[in-house]
Tab-separated table of C-alpha atoms and ligand atoms in Angstrom:
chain	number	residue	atom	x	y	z
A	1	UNK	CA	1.035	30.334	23.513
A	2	UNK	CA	1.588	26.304	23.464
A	3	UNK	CA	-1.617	25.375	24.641
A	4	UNK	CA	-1.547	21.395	23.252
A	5	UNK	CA	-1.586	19.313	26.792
A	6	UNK	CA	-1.393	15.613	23.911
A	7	UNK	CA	2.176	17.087	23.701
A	8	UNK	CA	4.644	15.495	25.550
A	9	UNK	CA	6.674	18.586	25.415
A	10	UNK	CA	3.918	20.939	26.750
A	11	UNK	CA	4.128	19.121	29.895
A	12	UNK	CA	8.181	19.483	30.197
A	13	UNK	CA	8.884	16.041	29.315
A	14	UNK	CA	9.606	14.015	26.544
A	15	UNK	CA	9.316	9.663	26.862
A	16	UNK	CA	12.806	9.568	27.033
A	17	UNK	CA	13.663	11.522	29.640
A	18	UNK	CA	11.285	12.292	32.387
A	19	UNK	CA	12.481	15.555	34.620
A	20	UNK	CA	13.012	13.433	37.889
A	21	UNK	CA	14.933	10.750	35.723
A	22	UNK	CA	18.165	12.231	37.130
A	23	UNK	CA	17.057	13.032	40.938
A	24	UNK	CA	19.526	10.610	43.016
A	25	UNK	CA	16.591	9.140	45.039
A	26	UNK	CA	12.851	9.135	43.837
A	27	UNK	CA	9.496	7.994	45.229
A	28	UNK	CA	8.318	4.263	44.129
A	29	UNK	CA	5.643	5.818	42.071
A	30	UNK	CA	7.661	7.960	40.279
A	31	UNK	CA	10.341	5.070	39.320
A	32	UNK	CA	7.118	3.034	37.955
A	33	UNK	CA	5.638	5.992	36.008
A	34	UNK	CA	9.198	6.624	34.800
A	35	UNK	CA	10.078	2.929	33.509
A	36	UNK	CA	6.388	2.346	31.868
A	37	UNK	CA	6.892	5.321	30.102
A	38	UNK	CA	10.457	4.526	28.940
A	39	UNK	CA	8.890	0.965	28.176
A	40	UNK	CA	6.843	2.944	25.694
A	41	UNK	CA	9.899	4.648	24.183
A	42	UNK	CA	11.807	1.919	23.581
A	43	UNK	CA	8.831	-0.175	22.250
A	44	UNK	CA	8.488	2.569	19.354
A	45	UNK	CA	12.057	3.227	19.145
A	46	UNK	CA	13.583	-0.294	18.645
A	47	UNK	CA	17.245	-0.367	17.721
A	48	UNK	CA	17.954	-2.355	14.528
A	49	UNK	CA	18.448	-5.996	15.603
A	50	UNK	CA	21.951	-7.971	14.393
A	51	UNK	CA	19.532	-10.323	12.129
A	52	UNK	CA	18.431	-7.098	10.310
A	53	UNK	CA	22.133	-6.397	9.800
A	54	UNK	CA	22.469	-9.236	8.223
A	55	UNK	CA	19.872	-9.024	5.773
A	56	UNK	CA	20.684	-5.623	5.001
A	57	UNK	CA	24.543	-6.302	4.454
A	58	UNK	CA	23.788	-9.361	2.335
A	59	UNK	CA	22.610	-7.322	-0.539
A	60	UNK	CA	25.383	-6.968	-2.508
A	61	UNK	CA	25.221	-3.132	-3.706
A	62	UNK	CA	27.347	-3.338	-7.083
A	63	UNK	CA	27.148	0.601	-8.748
A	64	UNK	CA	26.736	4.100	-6.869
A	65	UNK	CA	23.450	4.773	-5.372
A	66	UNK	CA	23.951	8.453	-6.177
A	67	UNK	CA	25.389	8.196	-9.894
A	68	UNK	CA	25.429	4.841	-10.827
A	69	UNK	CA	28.909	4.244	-11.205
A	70	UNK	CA	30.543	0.778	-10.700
A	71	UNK	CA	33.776	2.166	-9.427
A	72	UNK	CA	32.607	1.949	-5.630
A	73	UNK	CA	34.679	0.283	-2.667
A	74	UNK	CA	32.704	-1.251	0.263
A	75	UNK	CA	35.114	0.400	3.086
A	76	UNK	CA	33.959	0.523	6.259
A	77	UNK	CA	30.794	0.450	8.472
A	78	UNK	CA	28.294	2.891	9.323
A	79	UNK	CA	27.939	2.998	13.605
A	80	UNK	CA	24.923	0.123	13.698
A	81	UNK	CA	26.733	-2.171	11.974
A	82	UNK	CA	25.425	-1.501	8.070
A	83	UNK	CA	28.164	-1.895	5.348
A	84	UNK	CA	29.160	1.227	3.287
A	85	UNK	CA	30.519	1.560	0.252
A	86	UNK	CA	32.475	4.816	-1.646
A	87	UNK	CA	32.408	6.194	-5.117
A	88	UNK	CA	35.007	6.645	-6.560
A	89	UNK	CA	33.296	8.796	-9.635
A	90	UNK	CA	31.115	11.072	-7.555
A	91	UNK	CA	32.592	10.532	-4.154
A	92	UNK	CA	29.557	9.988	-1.939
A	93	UNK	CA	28.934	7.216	0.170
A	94	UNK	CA	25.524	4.587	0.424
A	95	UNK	CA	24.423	1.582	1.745
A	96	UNK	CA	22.435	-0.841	0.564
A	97	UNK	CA	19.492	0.785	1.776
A	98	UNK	CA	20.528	4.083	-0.023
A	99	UNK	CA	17.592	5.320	-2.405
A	100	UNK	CA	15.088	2.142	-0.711
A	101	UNK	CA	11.832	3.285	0.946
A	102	UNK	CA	13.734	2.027	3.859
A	103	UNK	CA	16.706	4.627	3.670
A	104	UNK	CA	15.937	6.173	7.158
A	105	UNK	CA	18.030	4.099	8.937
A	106	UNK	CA	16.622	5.854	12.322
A	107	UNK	CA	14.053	3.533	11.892
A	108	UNK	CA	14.886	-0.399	11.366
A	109	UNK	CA	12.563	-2.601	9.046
A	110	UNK	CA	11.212	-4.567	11.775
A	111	UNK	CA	9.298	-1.752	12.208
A	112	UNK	CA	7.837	-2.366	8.532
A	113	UNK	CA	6.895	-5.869	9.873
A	114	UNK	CA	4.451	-4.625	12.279
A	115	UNK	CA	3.394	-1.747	9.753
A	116	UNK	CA	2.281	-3.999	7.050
A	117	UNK	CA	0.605	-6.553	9.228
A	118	UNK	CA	-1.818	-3.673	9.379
A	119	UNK	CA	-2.253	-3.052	6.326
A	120	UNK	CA	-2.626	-6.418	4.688
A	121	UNK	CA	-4.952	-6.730	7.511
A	122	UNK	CA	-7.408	-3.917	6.038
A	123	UNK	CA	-7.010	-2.005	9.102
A	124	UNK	CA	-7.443	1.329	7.786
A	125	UNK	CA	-4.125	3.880	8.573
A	126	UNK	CA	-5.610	5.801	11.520
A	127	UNK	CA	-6.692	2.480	13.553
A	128	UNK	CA	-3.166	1.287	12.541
A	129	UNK	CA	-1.260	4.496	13.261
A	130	UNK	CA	-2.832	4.445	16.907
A	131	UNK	CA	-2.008	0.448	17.399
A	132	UNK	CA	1.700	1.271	16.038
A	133	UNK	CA	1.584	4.793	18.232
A	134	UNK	CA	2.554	5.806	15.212
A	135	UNK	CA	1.631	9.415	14.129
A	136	UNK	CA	-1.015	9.458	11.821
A	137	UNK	CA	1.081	11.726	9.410
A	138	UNK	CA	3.785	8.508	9.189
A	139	UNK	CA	0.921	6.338	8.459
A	140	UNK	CA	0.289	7.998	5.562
A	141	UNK	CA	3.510	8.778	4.709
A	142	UNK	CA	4.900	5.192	4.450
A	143	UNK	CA	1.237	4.331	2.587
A	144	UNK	CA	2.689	6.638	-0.168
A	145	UNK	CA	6.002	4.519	0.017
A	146	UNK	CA	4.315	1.130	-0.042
A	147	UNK	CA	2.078	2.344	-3.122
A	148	UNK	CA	5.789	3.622	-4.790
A	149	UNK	CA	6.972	-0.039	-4.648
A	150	UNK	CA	3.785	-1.682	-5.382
A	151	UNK	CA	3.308	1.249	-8.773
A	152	UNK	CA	4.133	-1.731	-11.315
A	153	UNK	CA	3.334	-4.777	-9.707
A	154	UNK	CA	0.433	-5.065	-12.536
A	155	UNK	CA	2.344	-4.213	-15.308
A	156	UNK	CA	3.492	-7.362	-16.546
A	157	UNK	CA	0.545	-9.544	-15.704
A	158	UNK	CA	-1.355	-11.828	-18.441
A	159	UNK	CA	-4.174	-13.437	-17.694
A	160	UNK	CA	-4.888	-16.738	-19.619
A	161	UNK	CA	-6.875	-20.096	-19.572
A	162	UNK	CA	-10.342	-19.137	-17.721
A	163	UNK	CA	-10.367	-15.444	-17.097
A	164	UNK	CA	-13.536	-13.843	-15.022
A	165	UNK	CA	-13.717	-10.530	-16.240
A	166	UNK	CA	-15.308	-7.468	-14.789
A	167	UNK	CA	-15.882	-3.307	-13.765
A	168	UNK	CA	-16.175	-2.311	-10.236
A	169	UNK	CA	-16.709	1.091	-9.305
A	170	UNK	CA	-16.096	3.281	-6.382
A	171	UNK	CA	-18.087	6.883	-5.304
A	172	UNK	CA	-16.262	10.190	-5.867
A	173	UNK	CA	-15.967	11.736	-2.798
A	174	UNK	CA	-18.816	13.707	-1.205
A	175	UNK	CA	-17.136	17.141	-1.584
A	176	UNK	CA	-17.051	16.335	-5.658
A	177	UNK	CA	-19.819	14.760	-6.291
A	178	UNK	CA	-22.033	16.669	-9.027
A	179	UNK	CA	-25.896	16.368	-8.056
A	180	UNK	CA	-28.980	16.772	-10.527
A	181	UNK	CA	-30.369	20.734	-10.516
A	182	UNK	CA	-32.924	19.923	-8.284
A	183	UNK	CA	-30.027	18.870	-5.605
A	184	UNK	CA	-30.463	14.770	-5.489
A	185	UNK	CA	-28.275	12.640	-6.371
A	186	UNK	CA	-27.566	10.599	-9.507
A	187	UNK	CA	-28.577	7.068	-9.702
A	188	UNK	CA	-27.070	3.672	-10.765
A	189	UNK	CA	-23.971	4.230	-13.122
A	190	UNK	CA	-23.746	8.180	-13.041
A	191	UNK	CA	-20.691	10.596	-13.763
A	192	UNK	CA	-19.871	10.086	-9.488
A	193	UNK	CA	-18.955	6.548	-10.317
A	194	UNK	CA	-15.000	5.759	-11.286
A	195	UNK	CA	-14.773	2.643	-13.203
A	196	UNK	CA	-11.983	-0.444	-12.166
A	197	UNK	CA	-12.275	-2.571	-14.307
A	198	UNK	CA	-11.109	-6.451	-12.948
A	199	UNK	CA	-9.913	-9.785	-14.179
A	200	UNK	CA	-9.018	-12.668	-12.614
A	201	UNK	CA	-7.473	-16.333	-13.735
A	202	UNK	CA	-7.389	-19.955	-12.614
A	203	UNK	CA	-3.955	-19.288	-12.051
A	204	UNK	CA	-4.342	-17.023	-9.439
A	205	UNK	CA	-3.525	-13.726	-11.386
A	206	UNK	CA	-5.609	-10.637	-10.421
A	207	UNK	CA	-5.943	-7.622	-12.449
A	208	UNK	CA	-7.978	-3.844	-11.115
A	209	UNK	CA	-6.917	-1.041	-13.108
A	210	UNK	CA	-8.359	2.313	-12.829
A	211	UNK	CA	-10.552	3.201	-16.382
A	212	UNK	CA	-10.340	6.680	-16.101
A	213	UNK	CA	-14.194	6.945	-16.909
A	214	UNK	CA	-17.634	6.414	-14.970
A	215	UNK	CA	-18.889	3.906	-17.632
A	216	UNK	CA	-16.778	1.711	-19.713
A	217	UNK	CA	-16.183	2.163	-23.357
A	218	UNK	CA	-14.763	-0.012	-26.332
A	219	UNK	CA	-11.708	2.018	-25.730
A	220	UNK	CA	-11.354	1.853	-22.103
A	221	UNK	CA	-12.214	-1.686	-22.057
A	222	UNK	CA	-9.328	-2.361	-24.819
A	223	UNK	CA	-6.960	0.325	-23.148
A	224	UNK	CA	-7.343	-1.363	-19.242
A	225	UNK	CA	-7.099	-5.387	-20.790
A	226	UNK	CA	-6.016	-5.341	-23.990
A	227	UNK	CA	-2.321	-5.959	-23.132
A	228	UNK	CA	-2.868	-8.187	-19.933
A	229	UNK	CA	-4.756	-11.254	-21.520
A	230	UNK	CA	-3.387	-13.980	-23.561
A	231	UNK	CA	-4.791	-14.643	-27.304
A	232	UNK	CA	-6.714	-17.268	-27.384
A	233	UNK	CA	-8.092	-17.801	-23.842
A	234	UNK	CA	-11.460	-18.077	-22.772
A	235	UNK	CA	-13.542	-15.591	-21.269
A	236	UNK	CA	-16.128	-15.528	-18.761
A	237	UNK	CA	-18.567	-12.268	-18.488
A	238	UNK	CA	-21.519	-10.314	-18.057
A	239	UNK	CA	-23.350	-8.622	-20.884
A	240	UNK	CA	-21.065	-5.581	-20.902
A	241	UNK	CA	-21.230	-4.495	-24.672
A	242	UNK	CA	-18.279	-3.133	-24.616
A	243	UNK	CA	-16.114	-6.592	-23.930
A	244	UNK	CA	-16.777	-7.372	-27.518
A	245	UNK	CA	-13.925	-5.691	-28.772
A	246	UNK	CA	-11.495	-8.289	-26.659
A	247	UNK	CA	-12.856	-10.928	-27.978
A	248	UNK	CA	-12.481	-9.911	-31.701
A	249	UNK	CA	-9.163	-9.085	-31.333
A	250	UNK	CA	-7.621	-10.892	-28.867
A	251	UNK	CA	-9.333	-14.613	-30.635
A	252	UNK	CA	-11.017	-15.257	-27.227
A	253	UNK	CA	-14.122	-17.599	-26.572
A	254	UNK	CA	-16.368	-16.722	-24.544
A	255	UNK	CA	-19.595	-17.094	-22.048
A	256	UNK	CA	-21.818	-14.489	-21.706
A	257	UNK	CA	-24.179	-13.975	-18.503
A	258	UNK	CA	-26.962	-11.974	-17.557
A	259	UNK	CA	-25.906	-10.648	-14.188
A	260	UNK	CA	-29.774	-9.869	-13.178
A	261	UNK	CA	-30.404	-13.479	-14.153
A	262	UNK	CA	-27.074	-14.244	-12.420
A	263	UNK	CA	-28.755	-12.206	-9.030
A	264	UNK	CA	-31.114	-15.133	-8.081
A	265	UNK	CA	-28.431	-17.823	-8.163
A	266	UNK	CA	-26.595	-18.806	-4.839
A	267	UNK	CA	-22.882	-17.888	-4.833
A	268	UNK	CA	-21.482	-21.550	-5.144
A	269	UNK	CA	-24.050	-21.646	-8.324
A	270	UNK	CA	-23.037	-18.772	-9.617
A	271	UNK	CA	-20.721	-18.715	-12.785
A	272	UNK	CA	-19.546	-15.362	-11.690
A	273	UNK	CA	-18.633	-16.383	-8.458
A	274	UNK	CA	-14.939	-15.672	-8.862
A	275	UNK	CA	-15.118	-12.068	-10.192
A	276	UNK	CA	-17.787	-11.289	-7.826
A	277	UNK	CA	-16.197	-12.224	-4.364
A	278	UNK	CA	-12.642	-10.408	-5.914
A	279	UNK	CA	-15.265	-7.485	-5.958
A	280	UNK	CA	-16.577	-7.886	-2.320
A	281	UNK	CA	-12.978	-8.120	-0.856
A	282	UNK	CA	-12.128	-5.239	-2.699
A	283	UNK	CA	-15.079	-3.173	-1.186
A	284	UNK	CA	-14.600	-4.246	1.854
A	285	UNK	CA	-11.047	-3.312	2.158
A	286	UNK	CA	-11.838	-0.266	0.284
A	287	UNK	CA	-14.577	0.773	3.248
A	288	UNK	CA	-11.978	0.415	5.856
A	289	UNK	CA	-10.048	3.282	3.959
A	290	UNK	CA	-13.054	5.319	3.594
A	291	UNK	CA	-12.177	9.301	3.291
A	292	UNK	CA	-9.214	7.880	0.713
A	293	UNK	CA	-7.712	9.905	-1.868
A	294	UNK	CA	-9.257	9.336	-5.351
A	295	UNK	CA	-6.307	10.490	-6.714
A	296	UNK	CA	-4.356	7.480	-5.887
A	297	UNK	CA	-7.530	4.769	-7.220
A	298	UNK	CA	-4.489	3.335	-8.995
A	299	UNK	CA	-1.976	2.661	-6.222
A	300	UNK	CA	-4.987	1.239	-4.025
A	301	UNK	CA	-5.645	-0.655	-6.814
A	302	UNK	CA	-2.594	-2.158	-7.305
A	303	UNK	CA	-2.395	-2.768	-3.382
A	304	UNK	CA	-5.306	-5.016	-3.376
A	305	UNK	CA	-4.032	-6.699	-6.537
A	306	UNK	CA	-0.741	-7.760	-4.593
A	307	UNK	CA	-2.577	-8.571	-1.702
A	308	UNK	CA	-5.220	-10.836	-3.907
A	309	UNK	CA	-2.788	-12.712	-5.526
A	310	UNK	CA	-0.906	-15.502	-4.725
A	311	UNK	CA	0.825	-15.760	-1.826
A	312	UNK	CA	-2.173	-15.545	0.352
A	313	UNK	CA	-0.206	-15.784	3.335
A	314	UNK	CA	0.440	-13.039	5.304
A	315	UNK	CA	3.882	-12.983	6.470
A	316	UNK	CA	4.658	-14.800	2.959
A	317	UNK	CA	3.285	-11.518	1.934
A	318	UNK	CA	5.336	-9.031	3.764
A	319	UNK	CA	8.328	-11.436	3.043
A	320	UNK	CA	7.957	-10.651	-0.917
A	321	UNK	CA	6.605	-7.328	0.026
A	322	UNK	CA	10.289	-6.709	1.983
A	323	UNK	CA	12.143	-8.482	-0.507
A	324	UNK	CA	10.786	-6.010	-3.250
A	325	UNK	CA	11.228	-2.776	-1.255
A	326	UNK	CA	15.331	-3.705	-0.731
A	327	UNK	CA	15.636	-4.585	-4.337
A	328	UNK	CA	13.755	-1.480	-5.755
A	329	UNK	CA	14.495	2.294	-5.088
A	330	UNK	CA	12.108	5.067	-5.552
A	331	UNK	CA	12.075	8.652	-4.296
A	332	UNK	CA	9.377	9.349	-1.793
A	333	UNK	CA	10.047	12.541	0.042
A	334	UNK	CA	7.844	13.061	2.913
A	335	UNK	CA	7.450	17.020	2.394
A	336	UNK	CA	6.824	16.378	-1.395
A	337	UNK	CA	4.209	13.923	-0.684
A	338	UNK	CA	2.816	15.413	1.947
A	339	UNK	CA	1.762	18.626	0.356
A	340	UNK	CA	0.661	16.895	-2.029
A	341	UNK	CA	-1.706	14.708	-0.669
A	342	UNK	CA	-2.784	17.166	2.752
A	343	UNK	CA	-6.273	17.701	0.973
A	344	UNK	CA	-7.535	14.893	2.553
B	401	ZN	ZN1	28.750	7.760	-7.441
């Protein structure tokens, strides 16, 4: 037996349709319960506006969604308004939202807008699934899509000139975190630590990459920067050992810190200061995210790294953000993803 009174349907009802919706005449109350709650509805069920037509017929779609062909027709429109095209080759039809994290066209971008606002916010996904009434499950779900577009937005990025260079680390959850025989817990750098290890530039480049390892190596340290800083630049660091092995090969110059030293210094005296505070906005929108999967270090990684770098701007953010997510497909299927990540 149901026994779930959250459920709109346990009660009879859904927020579109309320069971004395079609009664001829009604009490006053009942009309005002009925339009608030339809005022909900419609709030979370927004139809896609004609400016969001336009943006999404502007992209020119120039091969098959499905197979890639170039023999495709643009032939007609789909009911709101959205061009679509035909293969000729494999005979299915797409739009140019076909194969986009935005290819449930049930639900129109704007609804992104509000979504990512959120996010870039570092509101964690529950607060910003209940401000969205939102269920928490989509939260998640459209996390998963927004770390999809964001998997190689740190691919390509070389730091040069001054770089501030860094680790980070972040617990293992409680539930796998190994304690010493006599049950307490490991201290200071410890096997419970996982290792980012973080760069930054004058230029406004940011780089956190996932090490793989509690405590940075030669090879870690070569295998997270090696590729992602210029010959030739200069670098600014703690006494990490294990940064020598950039500066040999990568020709860089270099000042060295001790960050104990560094600890009695005021921030605006502190040579550090760059890499540190990239640090503290990382933790703190880290915290807000609290019980998150360790499994996807990475893909919060390179979320922070697109929101740390230029454009600071919010909505200039969710613009490029946007702009990326129509130009890019990716598979993200909600049951694949879901099972996959329901452990936490
Ligand atoms: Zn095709």
């Amino acid at each position: 037996m149901k026994n779930n009174f959250d459920e709109a349907s346990a009660w009879g009802d859904s927020l579109k349709y309320l069971r004395w919706d079609s009664f001829e005449e009604d009490s006053l109350s009942r009309q005002m319960i009925s339009v608030t709650v339809h005022e909900w509805y419609e709030a979370k069920h927004r139809s896609m506006s004609l400016d969001e037509v336009k943006l999404i017929n502007s992209i020119e779609v120039t091969s098959c969604r499905c197979c890639g062909s170039v023999k495709i027709i643009s032939y007609c429109k789909y009911r709101n308004g959205i061009k679509r095209y035909f293969c000729n080759d494999c005979h299915s039809s797409c739009s140019a939202l076909t194969g986009t994290i935005f290819e449930d066209r049930k639900i129109p971008i704007s609804e992104w807008v509000e979504y990512l606002v959120h996010l870039f916010e570092f509101h964690s996904i529950t607060t910003s699934a209940r401000d969205n009434r939102n269920a928490y499950s989509t939260g998640k779900f459209w996390l998963l899509k927004v770390f999809a577009v964001l998997q190689d937005f740190q691919k390509d990025i070389i730091l040069e000139g001054k770089i501030y260079l860094d680790e980070t680390f972040f617990s293992v959850i409680k539930s796998k975190k190994e304690l010493k025989e006599n049950g307490n817990e490991y201290r200071g750098i410890s096997r419970n630590k996982l290792c980012v290890g973080t760069a930054c530039d004058e230029a406004g480049h940011v780089l956190l990459i996932a090490e793989n390892t509690s405590k940075p190596s030669m090879k870690s340290t070569w295998n997270t920067f090696g590729s992602h800083i210029k010959p030739g630049s200069h670098l600014i660091h703690d006494s990490e050992k294990s940064h020598s092995i950039l500066i040999e090969k990568l020709n860089l110059t270099h000042e060295q810190y001790d960050s104990l030293e560094l600890k009695r210094l005021a921030d605006d005296d502190n040579p550090l200061e760059p890499i540190n505070s990239l640090h503290a906005l990382a933790k703190r929108f880290m915290a807000a995210h609290g019980g998150f999967n360790r499994d996807n270090l990475q893909d919060w990684m390179n979320l922070i790294a697109f929101l740390l770098s230029a454009p600071r701007n919010r909505y200039e953010k969710i613009d490029l953000f946007i702009n990326m997510a129509l130009n890019s497909t990716h598979v993200v299927k909600y049951r694949d993803v879901m099972s996959k990540n329901s452990s936490k």
